[in-house]
Tab-separated table of C-alpha atoms in Angstrom:
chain	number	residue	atom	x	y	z
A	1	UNK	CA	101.293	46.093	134.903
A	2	UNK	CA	101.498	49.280	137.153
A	3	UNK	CA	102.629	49.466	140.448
A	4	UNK	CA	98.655	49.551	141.896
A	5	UNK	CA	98.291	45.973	140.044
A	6	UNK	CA	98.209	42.171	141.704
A	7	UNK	CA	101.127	40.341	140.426
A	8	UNK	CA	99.002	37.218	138.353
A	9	UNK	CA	99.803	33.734	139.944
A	10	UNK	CA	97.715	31.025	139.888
A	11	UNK	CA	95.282	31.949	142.327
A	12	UNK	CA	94.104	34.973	140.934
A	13	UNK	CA	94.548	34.826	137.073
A	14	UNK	CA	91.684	34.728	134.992
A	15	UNK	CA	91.460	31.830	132.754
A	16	UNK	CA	88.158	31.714	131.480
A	17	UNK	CA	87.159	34.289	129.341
A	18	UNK	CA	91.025	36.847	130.318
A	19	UNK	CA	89.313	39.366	128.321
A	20	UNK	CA	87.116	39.992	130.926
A	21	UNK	CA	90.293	40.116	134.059
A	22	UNK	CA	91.239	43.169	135.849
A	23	UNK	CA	94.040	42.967	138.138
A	24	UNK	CA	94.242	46.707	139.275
A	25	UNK	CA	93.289	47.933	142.625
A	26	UNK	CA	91.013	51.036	141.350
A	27	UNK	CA	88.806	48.127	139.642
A	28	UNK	CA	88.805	45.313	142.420
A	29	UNK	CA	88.214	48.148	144.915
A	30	UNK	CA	85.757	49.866	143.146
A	31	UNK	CA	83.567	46.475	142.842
A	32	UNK	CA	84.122	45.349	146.604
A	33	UNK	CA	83.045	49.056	147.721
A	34	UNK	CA	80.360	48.842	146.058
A	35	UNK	CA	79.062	45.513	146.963
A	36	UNK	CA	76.708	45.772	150.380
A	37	UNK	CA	78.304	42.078	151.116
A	38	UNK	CA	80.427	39.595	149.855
A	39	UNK	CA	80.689	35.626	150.338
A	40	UNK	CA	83.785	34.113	152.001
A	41	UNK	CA	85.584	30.876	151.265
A	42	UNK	CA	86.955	28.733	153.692
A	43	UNK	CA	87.876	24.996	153.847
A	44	UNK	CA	87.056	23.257	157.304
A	45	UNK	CA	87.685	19.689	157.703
A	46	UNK	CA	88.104	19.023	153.549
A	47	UNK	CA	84.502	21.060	153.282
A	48	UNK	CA	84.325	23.983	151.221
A	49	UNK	CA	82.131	26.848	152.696
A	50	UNK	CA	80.767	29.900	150.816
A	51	UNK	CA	79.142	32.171	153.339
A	52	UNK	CA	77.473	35.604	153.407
A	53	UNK	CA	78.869	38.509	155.502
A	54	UNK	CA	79.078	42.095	154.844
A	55	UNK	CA	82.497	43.717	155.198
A	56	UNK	CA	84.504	47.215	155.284
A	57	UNK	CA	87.543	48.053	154.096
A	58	UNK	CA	91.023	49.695	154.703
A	59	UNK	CA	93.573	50.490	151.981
A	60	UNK	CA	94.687	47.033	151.457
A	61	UNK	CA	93.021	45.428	154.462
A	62	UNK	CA	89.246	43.825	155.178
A	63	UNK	CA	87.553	44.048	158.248
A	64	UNK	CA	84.546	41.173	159.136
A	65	UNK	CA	82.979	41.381	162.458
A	66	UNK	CA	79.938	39.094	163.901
A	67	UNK	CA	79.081	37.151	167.391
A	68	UNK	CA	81.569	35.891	169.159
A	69	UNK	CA	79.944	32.416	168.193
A	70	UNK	CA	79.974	32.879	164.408
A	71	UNK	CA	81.599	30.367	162.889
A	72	UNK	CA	82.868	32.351	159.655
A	73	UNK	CA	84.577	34.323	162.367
A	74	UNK	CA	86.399	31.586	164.044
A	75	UNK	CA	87.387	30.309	160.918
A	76	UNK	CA	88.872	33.333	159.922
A	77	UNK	CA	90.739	33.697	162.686
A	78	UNK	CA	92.668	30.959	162.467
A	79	UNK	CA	95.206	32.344	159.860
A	80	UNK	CA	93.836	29.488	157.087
A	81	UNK	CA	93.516	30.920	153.423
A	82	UNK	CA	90.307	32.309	152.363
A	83	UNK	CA	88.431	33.628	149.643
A	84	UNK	CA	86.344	36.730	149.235
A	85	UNK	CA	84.279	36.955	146.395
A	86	UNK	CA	81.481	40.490	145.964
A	87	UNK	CA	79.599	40.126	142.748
A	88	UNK	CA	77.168	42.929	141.351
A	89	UNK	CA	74.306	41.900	138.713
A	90	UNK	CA	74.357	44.505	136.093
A	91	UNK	CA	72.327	42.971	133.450
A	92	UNK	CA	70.745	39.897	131.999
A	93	UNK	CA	71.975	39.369	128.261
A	94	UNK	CA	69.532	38.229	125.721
A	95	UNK	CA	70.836	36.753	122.928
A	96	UNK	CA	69.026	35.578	119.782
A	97	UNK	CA	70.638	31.738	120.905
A	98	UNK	CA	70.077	30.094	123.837
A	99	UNK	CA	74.040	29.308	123.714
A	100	UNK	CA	75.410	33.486	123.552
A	101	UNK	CA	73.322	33.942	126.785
A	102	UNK	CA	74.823	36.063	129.125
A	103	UNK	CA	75.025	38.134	132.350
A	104	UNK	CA	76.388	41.633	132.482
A	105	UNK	CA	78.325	41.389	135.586
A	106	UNK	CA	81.513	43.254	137.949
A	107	UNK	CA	83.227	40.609	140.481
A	108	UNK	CA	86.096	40.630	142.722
A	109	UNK	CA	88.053	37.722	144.103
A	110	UNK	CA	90.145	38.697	147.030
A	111	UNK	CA	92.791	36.418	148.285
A	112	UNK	CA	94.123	36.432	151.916
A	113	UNK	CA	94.444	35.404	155.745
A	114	UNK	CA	92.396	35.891	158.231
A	115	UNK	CA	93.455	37.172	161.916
A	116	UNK	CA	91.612	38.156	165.448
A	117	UNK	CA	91.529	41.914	166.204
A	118	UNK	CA	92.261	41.964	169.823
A	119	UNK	CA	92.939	45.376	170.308
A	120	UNK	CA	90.288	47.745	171.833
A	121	UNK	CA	90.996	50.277	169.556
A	122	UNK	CA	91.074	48.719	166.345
A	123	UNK	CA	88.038	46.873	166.846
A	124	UNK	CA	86.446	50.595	167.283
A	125	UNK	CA	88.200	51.476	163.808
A	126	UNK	CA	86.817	48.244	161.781
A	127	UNK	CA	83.494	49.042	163.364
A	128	UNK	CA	83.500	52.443	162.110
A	129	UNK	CA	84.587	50.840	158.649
A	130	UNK	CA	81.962	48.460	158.052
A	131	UNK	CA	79.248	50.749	159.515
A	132	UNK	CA	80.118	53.638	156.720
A	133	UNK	CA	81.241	51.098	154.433
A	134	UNK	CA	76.787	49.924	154.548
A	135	UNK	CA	75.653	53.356	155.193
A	136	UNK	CA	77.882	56.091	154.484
A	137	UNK	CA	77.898	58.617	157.340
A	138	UNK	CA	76.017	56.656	159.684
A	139	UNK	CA	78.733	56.005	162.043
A	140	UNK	CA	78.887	59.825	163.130
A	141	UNK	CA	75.228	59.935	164.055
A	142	UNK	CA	74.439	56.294	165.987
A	143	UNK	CA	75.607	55.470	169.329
A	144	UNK	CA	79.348	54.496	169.685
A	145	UNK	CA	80.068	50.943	170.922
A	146	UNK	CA	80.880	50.354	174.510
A	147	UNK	CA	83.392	48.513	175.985
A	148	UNK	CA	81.268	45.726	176.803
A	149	UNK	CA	80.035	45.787	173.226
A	150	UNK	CA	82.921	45.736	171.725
A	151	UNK	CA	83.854	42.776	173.795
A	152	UNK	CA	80.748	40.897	172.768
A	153	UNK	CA	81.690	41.652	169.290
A	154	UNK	CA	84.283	39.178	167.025
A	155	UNK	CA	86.675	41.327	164.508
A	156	UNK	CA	88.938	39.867	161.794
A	157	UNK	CA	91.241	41.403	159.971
A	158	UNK	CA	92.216	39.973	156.115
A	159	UNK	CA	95.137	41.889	154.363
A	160	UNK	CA	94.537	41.654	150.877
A	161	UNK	CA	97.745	39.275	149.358
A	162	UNK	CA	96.413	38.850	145.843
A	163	UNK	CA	93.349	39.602	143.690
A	164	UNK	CA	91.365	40.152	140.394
A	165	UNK	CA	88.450	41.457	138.850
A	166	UNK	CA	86.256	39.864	136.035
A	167	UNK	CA	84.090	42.177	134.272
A	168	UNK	CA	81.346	41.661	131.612
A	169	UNK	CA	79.715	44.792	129.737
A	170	UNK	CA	77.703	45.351	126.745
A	171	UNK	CA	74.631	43.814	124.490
A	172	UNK	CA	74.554	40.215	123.397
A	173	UNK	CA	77.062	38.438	120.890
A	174	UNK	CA	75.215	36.533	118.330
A	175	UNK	CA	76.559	34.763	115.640
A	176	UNK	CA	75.772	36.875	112.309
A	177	UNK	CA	73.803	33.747	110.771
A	178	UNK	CA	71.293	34.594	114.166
A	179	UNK	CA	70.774	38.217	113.542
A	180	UNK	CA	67.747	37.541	111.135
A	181	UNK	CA	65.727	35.683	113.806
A	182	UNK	CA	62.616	36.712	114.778
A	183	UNK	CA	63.451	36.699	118.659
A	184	UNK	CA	63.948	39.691	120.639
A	185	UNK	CA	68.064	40.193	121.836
A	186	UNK	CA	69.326	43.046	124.075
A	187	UNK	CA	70.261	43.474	127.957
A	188	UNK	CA	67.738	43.966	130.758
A	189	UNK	CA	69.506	46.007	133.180
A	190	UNK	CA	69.213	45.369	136.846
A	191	UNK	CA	70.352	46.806	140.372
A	192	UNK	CA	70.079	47.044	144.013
A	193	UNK	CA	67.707	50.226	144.402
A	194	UNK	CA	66.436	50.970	147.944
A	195	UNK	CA	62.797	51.553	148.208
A	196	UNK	CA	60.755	53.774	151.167
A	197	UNK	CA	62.765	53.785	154.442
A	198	UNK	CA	60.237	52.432	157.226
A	199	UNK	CA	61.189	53.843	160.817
A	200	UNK	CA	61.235	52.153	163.571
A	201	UNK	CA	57.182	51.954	165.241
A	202	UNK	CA	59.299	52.685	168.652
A	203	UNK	CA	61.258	55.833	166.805
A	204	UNK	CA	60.630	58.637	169.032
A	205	UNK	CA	58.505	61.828	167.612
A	206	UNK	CA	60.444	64.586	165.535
A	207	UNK	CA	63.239	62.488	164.557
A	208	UNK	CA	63.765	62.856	160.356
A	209	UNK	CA	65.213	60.127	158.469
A	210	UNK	CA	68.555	61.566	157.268
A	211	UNK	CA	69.553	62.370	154.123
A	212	UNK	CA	72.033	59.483	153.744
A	213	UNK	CA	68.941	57.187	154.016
A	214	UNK	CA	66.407	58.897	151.903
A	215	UNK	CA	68.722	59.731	149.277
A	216	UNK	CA	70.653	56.130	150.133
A	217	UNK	CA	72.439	54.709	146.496
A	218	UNK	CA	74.720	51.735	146.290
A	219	UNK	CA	75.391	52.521	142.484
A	220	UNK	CA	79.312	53.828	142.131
A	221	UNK	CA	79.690	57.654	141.195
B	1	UNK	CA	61.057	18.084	161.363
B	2	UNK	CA	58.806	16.977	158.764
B	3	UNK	CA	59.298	14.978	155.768
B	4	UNK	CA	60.474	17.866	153.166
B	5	UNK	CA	62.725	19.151	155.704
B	6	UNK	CA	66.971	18.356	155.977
B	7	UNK	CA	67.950	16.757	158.577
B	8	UNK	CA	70.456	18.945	160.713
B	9	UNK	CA	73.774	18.067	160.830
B	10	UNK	CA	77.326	19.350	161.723
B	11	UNK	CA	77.690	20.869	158.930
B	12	UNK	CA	74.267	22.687	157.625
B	13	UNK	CA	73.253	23.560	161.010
B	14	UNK	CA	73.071	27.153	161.509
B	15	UNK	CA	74.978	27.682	165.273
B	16	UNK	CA	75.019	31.658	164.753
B	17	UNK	CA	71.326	32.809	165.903
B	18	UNK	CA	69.560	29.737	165.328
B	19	UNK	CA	66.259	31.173	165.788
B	20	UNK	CA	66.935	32.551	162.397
B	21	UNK	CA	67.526	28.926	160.724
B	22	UNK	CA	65.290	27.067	158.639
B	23	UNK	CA	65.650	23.472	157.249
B	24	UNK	CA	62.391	23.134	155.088
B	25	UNK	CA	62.796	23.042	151.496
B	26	UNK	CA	60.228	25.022	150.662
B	27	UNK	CA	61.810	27.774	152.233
B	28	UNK	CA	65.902	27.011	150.899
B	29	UNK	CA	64.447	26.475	147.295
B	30	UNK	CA	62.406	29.464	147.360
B	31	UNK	CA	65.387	31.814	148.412
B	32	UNK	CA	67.515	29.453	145.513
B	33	UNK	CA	64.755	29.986	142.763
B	34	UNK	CA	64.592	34.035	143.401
B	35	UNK	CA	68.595	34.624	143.596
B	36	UNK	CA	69.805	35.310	139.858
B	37	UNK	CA	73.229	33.792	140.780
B	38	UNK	CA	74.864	32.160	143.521
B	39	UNK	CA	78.453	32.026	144.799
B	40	UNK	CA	80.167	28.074	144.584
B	41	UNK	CA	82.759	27.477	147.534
B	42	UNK	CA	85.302	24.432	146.647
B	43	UNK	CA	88.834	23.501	147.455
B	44	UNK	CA	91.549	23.213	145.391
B	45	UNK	CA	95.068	21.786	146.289
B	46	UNK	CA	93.787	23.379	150.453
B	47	UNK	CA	92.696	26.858	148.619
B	48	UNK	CA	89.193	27.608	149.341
B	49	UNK	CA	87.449	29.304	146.298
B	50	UNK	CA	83.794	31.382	146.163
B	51	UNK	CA	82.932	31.978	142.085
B	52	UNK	CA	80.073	33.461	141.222
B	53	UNK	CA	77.754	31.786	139.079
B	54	UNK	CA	74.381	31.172	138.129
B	55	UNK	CA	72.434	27.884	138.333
B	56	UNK	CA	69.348	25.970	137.576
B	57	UNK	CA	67.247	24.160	140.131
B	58	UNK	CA	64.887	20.796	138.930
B	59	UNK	CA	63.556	19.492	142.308
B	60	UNK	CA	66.368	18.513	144.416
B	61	UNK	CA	68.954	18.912	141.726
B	62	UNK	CA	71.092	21.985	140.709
B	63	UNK	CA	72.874	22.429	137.120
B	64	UNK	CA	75.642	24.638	136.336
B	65	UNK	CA	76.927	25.287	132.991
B	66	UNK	CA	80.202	27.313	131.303
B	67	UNK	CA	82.400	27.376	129.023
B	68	UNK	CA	84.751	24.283	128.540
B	69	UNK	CA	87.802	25.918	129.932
B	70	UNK	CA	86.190	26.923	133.189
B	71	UNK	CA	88.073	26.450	136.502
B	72	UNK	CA	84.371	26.696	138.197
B	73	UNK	CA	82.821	23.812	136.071
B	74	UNK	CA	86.179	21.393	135.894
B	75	UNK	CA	86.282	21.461	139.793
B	76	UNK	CA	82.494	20.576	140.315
B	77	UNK	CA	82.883	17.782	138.042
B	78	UNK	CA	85.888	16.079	140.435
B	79	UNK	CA	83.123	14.915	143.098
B	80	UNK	CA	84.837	16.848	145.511
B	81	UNK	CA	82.052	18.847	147.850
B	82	UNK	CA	80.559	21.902	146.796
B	83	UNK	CA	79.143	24.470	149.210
B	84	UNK	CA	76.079	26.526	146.777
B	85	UNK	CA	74.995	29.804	148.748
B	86	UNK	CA	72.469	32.117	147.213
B	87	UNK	CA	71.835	35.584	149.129
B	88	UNK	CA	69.045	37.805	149.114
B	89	UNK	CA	69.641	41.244	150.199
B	90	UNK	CA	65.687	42.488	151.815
B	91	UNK	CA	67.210	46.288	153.953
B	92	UNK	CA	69.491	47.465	155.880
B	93	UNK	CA	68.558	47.405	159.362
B	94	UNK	CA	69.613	51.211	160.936
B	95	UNK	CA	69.380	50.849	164.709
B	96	UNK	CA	70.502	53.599	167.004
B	97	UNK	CA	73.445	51.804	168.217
B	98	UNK	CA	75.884	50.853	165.986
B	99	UNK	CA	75.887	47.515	168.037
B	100	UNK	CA	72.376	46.228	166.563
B	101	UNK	CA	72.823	47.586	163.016
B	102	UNK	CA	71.829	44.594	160.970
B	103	UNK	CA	70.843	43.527	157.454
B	104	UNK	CA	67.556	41.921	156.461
B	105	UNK	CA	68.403	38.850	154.271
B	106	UNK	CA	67.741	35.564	153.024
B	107	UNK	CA	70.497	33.208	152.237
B	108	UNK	CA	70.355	29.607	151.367
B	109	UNK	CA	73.595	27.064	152.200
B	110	UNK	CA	73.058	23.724	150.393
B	111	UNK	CA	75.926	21.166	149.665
B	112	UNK	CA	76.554	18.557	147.518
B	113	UNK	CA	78.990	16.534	145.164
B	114	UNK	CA	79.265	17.120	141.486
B	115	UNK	CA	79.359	14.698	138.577
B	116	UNK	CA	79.557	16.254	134.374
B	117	UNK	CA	76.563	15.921	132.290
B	118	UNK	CA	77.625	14.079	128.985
B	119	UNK	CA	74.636	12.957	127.901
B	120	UNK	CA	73.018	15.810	125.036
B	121	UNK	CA	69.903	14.903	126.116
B	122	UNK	CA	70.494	15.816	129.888
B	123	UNK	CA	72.433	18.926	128.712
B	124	UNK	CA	69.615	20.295	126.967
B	125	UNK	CA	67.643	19.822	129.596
B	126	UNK	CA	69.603	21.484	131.966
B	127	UNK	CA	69.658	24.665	129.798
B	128	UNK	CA	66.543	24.499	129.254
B	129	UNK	CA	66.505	25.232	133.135
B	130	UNK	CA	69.235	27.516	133.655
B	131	UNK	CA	67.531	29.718	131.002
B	132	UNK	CA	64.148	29.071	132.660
B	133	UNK	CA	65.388	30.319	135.953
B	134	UNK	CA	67.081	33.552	134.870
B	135	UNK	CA	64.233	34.399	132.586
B	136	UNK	CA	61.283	32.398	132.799
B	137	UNK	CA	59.849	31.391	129.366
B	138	UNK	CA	62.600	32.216	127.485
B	139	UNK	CA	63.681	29.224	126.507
B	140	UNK	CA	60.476	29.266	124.374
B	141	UNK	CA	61.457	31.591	122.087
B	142	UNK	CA	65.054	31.520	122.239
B	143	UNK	CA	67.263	29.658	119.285
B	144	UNK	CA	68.068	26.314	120.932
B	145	UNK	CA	71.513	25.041	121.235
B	146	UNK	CA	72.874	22.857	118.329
B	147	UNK	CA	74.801	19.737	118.930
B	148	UNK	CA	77.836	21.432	118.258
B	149	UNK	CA	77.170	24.330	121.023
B	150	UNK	CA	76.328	21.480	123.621
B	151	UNK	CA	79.399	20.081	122.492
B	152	UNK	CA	81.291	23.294	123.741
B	153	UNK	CA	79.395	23.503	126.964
B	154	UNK	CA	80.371	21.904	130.466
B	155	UNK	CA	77.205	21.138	132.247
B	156	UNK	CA	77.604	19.829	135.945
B	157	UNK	CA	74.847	18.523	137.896
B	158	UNK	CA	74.955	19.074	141.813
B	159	UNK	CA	72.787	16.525	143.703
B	160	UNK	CA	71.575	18.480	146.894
B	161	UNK	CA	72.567	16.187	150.115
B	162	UNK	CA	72.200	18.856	152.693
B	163	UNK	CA	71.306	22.207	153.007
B	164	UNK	CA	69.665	25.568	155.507
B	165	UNK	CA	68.697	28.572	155.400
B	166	UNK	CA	69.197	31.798	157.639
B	167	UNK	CA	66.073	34.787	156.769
B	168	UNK	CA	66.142	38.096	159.097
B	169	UNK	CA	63.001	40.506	159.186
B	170	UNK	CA	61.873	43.062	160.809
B	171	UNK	CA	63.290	46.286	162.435
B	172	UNK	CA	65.882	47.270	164.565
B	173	UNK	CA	66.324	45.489	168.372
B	174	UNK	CA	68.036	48.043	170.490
B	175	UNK	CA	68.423	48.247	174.111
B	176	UNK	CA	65.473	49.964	175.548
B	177	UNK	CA	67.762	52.366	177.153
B	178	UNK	CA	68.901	53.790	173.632
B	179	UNK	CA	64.808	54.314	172.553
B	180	UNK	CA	65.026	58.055	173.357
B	181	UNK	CA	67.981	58.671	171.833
B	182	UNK	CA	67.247	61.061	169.149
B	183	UNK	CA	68.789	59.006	166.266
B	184	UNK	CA	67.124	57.722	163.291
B	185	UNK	CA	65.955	54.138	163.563
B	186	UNK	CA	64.632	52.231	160.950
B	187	UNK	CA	64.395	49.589	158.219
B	188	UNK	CA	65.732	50.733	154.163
B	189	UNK	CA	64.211	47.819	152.221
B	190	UNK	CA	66.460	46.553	149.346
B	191	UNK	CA	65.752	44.986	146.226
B	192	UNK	CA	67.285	43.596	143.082
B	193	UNK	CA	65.120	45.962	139.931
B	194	UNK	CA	64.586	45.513	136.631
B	195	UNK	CA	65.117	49.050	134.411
B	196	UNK	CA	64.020	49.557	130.863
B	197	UNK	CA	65.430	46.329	128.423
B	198	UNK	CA	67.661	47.948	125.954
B	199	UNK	CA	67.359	46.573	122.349
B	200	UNK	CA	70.734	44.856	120.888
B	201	UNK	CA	71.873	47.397	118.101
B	202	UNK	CA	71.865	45.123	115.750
B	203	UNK	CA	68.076	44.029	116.281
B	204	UNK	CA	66.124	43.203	113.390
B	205	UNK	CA	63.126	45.858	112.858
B	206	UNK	CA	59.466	45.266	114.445
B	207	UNK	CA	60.089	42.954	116.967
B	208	UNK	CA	58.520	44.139	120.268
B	209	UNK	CA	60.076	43.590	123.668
B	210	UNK	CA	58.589	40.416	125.217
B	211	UNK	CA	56.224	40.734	128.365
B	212	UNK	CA	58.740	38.642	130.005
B	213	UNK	CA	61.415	41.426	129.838
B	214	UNK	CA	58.924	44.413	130.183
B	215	UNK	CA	57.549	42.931	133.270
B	216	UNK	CA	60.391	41.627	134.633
B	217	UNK	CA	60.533	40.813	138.315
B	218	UNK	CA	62.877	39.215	140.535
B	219	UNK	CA	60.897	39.114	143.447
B	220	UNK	CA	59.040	35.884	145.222
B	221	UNK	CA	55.075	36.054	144.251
């Protein structure tokens, strides 16, 4: 364990499959940063919830914003534990056996309490994360939040108490009495690709879609 | 409401933009049936949790399976409630204010109780659907599980009580004041792609890729 690692505790160790576990920032960051959204975990009333948001982050901190109504965001707020989770497909695993099926997967569990971002100025900040965080760059080139705006809009803030990482790479596992089957085995790889941007039909004339949208990639460098 | 639809409740109705909410099942089980995975929100000792996972659907019922060790799996079994959300990322919405940046998404919210599968028959059956869903017609060809391998394998069922769905299209909605301004607006569609299968290493010679990998396709018909 280096000093960039999550102590292991029973929230955040690994159990199933430890080969698989990452506790080091550069991997649970690397996964989150990549991931366009995440889901987030909170308990209201004895009911789980797993809902979808996207997110930006900070060093060690999350930002979340939404309507002033949205109920992940008054949840968060109210300093109870919750649970962020980004997963990226990477593959489907085809195994000679129904049972060595697999995915080929990255996923990062994130561990932490929520609280309301009152301030003016951070609210501006998180904004500017989340917005590059989706589209890098973008933030410089739309129009800024106003006050009123940024009153209308919710922010949460989650600093990051505990983590890990579960990674799964590489072609199928069969057992070696399988190899001899007649059945096709290997890994169909997948990802998020962005297709044709389509402006706007009230974009006004001579505008050119930027380069960080025409040449948009979520894959990590 | 008609008769396939959920009836709304406290907890699946969606209080966040409500004109995007949908309670028909046609529409929840479609977004289910094209998501490759899905993230499982649950409590433990007043810690929420969101795993990833993927899942089977056979008409109102969802299966899970993992290893026998799995934190996922032992908790679903307990009968505690389950939140199942499946997300589709569709674009990233680019307005010209950073206010009405958006995403363009699908994501279906259904919840439930769990109860384990013992029976081998039941088991197989739910593999046979888990399989089914992340690669249709696989299961055809595929070795099928021995007794022994059902033996090592936790299968929970999930019996869908309640559930919605939340879909934005469509472009950007900025202020008509911001129209002129002479920054990009627009819609960069997303979506989850197949690239070319790789073959397992250890392969046997002269068996061709099946049309089921080649033509691969995540997307709804």
């Amino acid at each position: 364990m280096c000093a960039s690692d999550f102590a292991r505790t029973p929230q955040n160790q690994v159990r199933q499959k430890p080969g698989r576990a990452h506790y080091d920032r550069d991997t649970i960051y690397s996964i989150l940063d990549e991931a366009l959204s995440c889901h987030v975990g909170f308990v209201h009333i004895g009911q789980p919830y797993a809902i979808p948001t996207i997110h930006g982050r900070d060093g060690d901190v999350l930002y979340f914003h939404g309507g002033r109504g949205s109920r992940l965001l008054a949840h968060m707020q109210t300093g109870q534990p919750v649970c962020i989770t980004a997963t990226l497909l990477d593959g489907i695993v085809l195994a000679r056996s129904v049972f060595h099926h697999s995915m080929n997967y990255r996923s990062a569990m994130l561990f932490g309490v929520g609280a309301v971002v009152d301030s003016l100025a951070e609210k501006f900040h998180a904004l500017e994360v989340i917005t590059n965080h989706v589209v890098p760059d973008r933030w410089a080139d739309a129009r800024k939040p106003t006050e009123k705006e940024l009153g209308a809009t919710a922010v949460v803030r989650v600093n990051i108490l505990n983590a890990s990482a579960k990674i799964r790479t590489g072609p199928p596992v069969d057992d070696p009495e399988d190899w001899q089957l007649p059945v096709w085995a290997g890994v169909l790889p997948l990802g998020l690709h962005a297709l044709s941007p389509e402006a706007d039909p009230a974009l006004a004339e001579g505008i050119p879609v930027p380069s960080y949208v025409s040449a948009y990639s979520r894959s990590s460098p």
